[in-house]
PDB file of C-alpha atoms in Angstrom:
ATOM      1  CA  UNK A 102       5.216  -1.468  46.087  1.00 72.00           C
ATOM      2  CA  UNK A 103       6.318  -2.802  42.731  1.00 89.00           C
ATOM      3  CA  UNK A 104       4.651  -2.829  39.087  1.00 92.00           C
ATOM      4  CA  UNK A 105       4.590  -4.868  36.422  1.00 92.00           C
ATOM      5  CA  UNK A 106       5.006  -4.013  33.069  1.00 92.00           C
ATOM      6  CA  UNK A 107       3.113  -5.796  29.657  1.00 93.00           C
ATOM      7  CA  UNK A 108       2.408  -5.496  26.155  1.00 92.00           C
ATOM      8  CA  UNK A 109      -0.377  -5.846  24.487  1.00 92.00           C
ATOM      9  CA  UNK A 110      -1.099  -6.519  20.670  1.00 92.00           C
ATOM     10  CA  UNK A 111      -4.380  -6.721  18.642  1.00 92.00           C
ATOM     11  CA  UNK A 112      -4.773  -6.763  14.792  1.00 90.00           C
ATOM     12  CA  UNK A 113      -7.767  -5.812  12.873  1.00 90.00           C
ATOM     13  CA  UNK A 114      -8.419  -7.222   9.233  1.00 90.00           C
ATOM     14  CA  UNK A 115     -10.315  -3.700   7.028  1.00 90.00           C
ATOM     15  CA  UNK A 116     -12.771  -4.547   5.068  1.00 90.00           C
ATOM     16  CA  UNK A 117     -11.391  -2.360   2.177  1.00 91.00           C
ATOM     17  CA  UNK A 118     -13.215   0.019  -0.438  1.00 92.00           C
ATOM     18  CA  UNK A 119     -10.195   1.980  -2.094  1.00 93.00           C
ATOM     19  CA  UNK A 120      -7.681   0.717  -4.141  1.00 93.00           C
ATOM     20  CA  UNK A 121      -4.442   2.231  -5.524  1.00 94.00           C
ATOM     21  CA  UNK A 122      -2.376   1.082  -8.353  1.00 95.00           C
ATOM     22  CA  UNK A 123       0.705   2.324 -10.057  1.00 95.00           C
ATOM     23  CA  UNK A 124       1.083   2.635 -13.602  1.00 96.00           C
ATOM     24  CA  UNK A 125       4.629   2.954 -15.015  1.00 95.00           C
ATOM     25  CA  UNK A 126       4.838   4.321 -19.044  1.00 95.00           C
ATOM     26  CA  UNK A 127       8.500   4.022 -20.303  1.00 93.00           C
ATOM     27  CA  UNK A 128       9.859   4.629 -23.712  1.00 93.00           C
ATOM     28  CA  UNK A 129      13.073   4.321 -25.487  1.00 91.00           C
ATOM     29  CA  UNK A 130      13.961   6.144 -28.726  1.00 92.00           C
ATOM     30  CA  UNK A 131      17.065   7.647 -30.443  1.00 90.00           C
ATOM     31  CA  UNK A 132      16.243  11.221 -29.172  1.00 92.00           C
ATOM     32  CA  UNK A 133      14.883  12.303 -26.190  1.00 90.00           C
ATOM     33  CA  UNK A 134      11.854  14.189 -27.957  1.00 92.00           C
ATOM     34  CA  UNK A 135      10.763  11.323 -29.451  1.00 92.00           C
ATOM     35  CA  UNK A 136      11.189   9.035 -26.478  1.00 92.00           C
ATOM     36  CA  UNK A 137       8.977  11.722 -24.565  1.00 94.00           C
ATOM     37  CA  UNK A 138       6.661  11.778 -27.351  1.00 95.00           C
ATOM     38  CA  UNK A 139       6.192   8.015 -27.641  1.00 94.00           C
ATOM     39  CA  UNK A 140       5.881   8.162 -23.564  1.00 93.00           C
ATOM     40  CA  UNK A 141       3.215  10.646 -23.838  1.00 94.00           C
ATOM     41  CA  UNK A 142       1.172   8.127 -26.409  1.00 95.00           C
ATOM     42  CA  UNK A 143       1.515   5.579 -24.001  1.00 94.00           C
ATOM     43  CA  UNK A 144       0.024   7.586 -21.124  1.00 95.00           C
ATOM     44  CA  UNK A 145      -2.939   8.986 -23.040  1.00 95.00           C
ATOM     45  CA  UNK A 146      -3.939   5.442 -23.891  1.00 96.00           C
ATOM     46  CA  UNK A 147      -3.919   4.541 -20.470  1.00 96.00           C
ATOM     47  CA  UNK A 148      -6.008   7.285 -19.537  1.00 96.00           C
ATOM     48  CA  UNK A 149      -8.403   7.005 -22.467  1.00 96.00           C
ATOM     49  CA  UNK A 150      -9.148   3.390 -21.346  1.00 96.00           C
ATOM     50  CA  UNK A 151      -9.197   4.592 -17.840  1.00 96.00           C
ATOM     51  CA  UNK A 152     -12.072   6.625 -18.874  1.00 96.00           C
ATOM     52  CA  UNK A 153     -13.527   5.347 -21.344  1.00 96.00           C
ATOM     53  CA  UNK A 154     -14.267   1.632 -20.979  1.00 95.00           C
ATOM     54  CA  UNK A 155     -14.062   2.051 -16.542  1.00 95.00           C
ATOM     55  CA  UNK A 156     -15.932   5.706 -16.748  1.00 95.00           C
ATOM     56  CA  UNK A 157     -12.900   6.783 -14.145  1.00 96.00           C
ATOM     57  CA  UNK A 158     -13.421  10.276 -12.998  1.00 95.00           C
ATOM     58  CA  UNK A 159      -9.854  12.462 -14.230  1.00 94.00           C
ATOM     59  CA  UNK A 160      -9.595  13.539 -10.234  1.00 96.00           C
ATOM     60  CA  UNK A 161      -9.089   9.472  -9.614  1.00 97.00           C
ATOM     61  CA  UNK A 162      -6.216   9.941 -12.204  1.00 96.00           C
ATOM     62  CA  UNK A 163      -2.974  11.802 -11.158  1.00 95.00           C
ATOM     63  CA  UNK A 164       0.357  11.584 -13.559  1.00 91.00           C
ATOM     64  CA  UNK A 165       3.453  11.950 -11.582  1.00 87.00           C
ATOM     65  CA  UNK A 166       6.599  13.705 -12.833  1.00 84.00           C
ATOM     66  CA  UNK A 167       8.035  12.586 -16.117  1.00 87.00           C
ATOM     67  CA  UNK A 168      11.768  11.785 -15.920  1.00 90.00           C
ATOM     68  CA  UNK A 169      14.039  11.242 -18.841  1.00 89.00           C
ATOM     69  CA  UNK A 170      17.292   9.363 -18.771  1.00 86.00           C
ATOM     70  CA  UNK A 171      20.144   7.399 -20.774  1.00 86.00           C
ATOM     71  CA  UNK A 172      19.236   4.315 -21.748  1.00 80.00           C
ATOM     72  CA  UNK A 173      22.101   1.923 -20.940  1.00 75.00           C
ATOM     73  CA  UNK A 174      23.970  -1.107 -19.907  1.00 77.00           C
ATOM     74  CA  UNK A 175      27.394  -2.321 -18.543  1.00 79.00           C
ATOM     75  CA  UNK A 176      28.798  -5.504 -20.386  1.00 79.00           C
ATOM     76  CA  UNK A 177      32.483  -6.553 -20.240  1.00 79.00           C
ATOM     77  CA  UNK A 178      33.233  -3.083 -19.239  1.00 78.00           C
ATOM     78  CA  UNK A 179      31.813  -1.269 -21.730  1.00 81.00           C
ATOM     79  CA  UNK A 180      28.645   1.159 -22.004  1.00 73.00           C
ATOM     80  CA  UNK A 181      26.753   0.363 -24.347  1.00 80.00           C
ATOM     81  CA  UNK A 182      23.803   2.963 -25.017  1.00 77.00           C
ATOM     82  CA  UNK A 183      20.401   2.161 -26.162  1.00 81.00           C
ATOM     83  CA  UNK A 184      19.259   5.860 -26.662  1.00 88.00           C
ATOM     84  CA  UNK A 185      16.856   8.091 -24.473  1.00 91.00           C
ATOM     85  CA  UNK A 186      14.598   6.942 -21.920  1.00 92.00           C
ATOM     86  CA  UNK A 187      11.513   8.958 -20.830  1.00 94.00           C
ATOM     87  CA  UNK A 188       9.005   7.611 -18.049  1.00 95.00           C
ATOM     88  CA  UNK A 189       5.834   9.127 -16.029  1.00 95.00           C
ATOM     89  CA  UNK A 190       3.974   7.455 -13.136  1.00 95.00           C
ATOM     90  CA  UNK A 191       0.111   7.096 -13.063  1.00 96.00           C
ATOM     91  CA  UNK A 192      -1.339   6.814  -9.712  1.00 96.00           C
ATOM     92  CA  UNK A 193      -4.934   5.336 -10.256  1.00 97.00           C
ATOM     93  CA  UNK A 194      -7.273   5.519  -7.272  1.00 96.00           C
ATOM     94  CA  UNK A 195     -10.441   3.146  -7.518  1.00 96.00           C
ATOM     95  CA  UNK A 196     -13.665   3.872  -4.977  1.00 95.00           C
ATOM     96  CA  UNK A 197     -14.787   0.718  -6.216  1.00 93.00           C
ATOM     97  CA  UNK A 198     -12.699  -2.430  -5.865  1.00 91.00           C
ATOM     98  CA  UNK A 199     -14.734  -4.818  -7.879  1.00 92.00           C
ATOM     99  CA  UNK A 200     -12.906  -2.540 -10.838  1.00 94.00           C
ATOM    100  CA  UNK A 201      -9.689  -3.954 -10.229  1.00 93.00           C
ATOM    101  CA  UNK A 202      -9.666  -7.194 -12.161  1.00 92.00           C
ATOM    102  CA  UNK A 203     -11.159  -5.701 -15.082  1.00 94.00           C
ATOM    103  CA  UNK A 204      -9.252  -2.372 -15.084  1.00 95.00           C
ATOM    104  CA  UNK A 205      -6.211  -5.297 -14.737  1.00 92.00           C
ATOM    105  CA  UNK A 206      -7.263  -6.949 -17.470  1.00 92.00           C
ATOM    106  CA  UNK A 207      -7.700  -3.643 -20.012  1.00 94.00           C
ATOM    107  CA  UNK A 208      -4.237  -2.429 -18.692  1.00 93.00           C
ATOM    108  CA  UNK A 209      -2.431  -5.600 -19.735  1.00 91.00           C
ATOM    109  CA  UNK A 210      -3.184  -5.634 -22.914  1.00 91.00           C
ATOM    110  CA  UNK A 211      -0.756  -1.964 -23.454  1.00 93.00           C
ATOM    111  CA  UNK A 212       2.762  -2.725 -24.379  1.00 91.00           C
ATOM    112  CA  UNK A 213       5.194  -0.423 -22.892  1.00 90.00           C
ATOM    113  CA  UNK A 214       3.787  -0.058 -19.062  1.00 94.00           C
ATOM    114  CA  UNK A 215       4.453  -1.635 -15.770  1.00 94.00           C
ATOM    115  CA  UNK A 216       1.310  -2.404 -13.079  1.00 94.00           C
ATOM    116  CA  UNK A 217       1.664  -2.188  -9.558  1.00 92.00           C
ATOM    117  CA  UNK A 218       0.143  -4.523  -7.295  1.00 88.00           C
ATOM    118  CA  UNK A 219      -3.332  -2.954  -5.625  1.00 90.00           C
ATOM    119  CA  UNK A 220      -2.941  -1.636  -2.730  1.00 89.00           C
ATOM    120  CA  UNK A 221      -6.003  -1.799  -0.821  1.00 89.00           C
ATOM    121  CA  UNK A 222      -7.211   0.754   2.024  1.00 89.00           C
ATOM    122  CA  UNK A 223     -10.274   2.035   3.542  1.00 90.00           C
ATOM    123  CA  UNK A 224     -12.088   5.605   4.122  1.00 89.00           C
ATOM    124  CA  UNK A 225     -12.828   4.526   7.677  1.00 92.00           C
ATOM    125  CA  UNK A 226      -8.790   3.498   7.996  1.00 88.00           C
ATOM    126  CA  UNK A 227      -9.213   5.916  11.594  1.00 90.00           C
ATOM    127  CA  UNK A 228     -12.105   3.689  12.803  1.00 93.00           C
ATOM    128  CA  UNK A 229     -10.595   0.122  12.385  1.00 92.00           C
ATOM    129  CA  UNK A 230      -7.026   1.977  14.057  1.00 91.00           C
ATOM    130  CA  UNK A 231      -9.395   3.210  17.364  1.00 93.00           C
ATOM    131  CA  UNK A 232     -10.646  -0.636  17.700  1.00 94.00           C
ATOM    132  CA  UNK A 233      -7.112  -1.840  17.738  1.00 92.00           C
ATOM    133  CA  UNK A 234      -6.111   0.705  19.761  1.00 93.00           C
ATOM    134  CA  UNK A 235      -8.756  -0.762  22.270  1.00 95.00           C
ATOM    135  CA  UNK A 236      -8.307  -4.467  21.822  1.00 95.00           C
ATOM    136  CA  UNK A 237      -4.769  -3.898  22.410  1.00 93.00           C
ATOM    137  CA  UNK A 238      -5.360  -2.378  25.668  1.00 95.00           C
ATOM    138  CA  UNK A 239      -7.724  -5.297  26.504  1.00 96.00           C
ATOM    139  CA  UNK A 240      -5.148  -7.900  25.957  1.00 95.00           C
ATOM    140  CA  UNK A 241      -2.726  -6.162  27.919  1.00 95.00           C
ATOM    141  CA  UNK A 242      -4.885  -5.414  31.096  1.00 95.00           C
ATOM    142  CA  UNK A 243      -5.902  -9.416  30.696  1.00 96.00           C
ATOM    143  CA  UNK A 244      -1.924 -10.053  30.320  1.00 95.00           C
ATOM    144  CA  UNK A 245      -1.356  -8.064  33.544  1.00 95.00           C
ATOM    145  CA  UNK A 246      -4.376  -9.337  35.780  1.00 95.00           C
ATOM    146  CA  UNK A 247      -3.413 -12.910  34.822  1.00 95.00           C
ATOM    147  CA  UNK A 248       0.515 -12.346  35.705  1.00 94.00           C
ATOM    148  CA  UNK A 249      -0.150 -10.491  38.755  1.00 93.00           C
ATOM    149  CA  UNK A 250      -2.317 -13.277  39.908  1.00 94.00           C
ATOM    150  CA  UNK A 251      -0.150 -15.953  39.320  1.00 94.00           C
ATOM    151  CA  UNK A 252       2.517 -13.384  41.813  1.00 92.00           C
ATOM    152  CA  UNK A 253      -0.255 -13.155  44.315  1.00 92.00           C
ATOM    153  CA  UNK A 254      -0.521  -9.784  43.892  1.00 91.00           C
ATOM    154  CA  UNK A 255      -3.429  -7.341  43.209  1.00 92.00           C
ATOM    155  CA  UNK A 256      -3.185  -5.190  40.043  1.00 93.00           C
ATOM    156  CA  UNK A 257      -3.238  -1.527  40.831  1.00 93.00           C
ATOM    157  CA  UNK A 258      -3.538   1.480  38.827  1.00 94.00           C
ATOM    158  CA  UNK A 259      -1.863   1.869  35.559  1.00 94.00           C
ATOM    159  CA  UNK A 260       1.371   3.568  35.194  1.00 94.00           C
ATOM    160  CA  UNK A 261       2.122   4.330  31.616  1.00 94.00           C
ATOM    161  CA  UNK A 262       0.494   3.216  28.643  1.00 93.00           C
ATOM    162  CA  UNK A 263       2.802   3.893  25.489  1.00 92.00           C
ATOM    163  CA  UNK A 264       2.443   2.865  21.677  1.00 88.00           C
ATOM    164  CA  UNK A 265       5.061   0.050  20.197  1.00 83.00           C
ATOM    165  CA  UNK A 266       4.130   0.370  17.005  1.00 58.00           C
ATOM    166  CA  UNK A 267       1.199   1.695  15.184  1.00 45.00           C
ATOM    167  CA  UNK A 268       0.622   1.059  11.567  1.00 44.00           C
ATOM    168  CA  UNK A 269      -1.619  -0.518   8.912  1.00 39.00           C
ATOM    169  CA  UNK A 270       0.361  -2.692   6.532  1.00 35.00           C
ATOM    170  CA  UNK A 271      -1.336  -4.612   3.233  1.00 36.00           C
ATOM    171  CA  UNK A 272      -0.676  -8.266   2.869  1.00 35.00           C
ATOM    172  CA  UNK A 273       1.268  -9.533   0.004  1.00 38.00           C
ATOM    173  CA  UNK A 274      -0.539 -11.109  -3.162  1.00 36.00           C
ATOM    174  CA  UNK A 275      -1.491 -14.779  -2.263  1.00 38.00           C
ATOM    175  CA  UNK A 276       0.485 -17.335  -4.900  1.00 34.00           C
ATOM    176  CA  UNK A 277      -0.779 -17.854  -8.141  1.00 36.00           C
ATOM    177  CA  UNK A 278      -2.931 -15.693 -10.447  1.00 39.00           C
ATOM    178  CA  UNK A 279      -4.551 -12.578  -8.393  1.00 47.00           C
ATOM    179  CA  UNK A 280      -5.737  -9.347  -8.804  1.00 52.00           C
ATOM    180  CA  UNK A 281      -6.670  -8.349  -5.548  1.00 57.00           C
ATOM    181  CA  UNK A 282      -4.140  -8.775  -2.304  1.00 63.00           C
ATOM    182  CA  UNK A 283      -5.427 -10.038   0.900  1.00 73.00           C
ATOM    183  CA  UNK A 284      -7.413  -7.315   3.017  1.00 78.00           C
ATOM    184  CA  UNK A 285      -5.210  -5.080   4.490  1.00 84.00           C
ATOM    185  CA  UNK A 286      -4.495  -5.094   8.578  1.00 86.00           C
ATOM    186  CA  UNK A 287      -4.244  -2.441  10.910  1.00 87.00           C
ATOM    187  CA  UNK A 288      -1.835  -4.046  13.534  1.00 88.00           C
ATOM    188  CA  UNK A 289      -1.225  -2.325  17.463  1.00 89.00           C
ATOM    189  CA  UNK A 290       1.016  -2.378  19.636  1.00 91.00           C
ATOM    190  CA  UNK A 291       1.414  -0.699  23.300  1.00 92.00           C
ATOM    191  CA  UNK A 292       3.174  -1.436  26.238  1.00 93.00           C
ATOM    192  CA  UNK A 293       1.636  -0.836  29.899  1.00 94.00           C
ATOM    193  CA  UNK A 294       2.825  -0.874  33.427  1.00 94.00           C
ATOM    194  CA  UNK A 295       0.703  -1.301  36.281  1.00 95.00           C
ATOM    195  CA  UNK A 296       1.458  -1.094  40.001  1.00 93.00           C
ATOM    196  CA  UNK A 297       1.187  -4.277  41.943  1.00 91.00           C
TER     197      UNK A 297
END
């Protein structure tokens, strides 16, 4: 008695409800106090708009951890200096993703900060993983039944069923001007072996 051994694949497009974006404050100033300070400006406007003109609850709004740096450059082998450089992450969280072109457009009118690309994810991430999980097994039983068939054989029990790879991964942005990314994909993997 031999076996046969297949994989099987399925993806699953989410239909998304969360987005995340990063928001990058940097300053640069003579002294590091006043680099920080000017940093700190820069992130209290972008949480004042946050809440303000998107009524973004402060628990959607987490700062990271401020670092502060030299400011500088390598030309002809020389450093030249620029002065102090402090910068803080904002990780913004939206429950709503109809927010994200506007929140977009408020954030890119403040000088001084960098905006991530959305990435977009949803509550029932779990759900939309447990129908891949599934659909790949379909495809790879139909894989098997149609090889063993074309052998002559009759498919018998399974063996082993192991994962590939397992993971949700967000398209890029499509080309030209857009706010939102493509829906995000939770993509399966698995091989199985079956006796024949």
């Amino acid at each position: 008695m031999g076996s046969i051994k297949v994989c099987g694949h399925a993806e699953i497009e989410m239909v998304p409800d969360t987005a995340t974006i990063t928001i990058r404050a940097e300053a640069v100033d003579d002294w590091t106090g006043d680099a920080v300070t000017k940093m700190s400006i820069l992130v209290n406007k972008v949480i004042d708009k946050l809440r303000n003109e998107h009524s973004i609850l402060i628990k959607d709004i987490k700062t990271g951890t401020l670092s502060v740096s030299t400011d500088k450059e390598y030309s002809n082998g020389r450093t030249i200096i620029h002065g102090q450089k402090a910068e803080e992450s904002i990780i913004l969280t939206l429950h709503n993703i109809d927010k994200i072109a506007p929140v977009f457009n408020t954030l890119s009118a403040i000088d001084g900060i960098e905006i991530s690309t959305p990435s977009l994810s949803s509550s029932k991430a779990q759900d939309y993983l447990d129908k891949a999980r599934k659909a790949a097994v379909k495809d790879a039983m139909h894989k098997a039944k149609i090889y063993a068939e074309a052998a002559g054989k009759e498919l018998g029990d399974i063996i082993s069923i192991s994962d590939i790879q397992n993971e949700a991964c967000a398209l890029p942005m499509r080309s030209g001007i857009q706010y939102i990314p493509d829906n995000p994909k939770v993509s399966v993997s698995i091989e199985m072996e079956f006796r024949i």
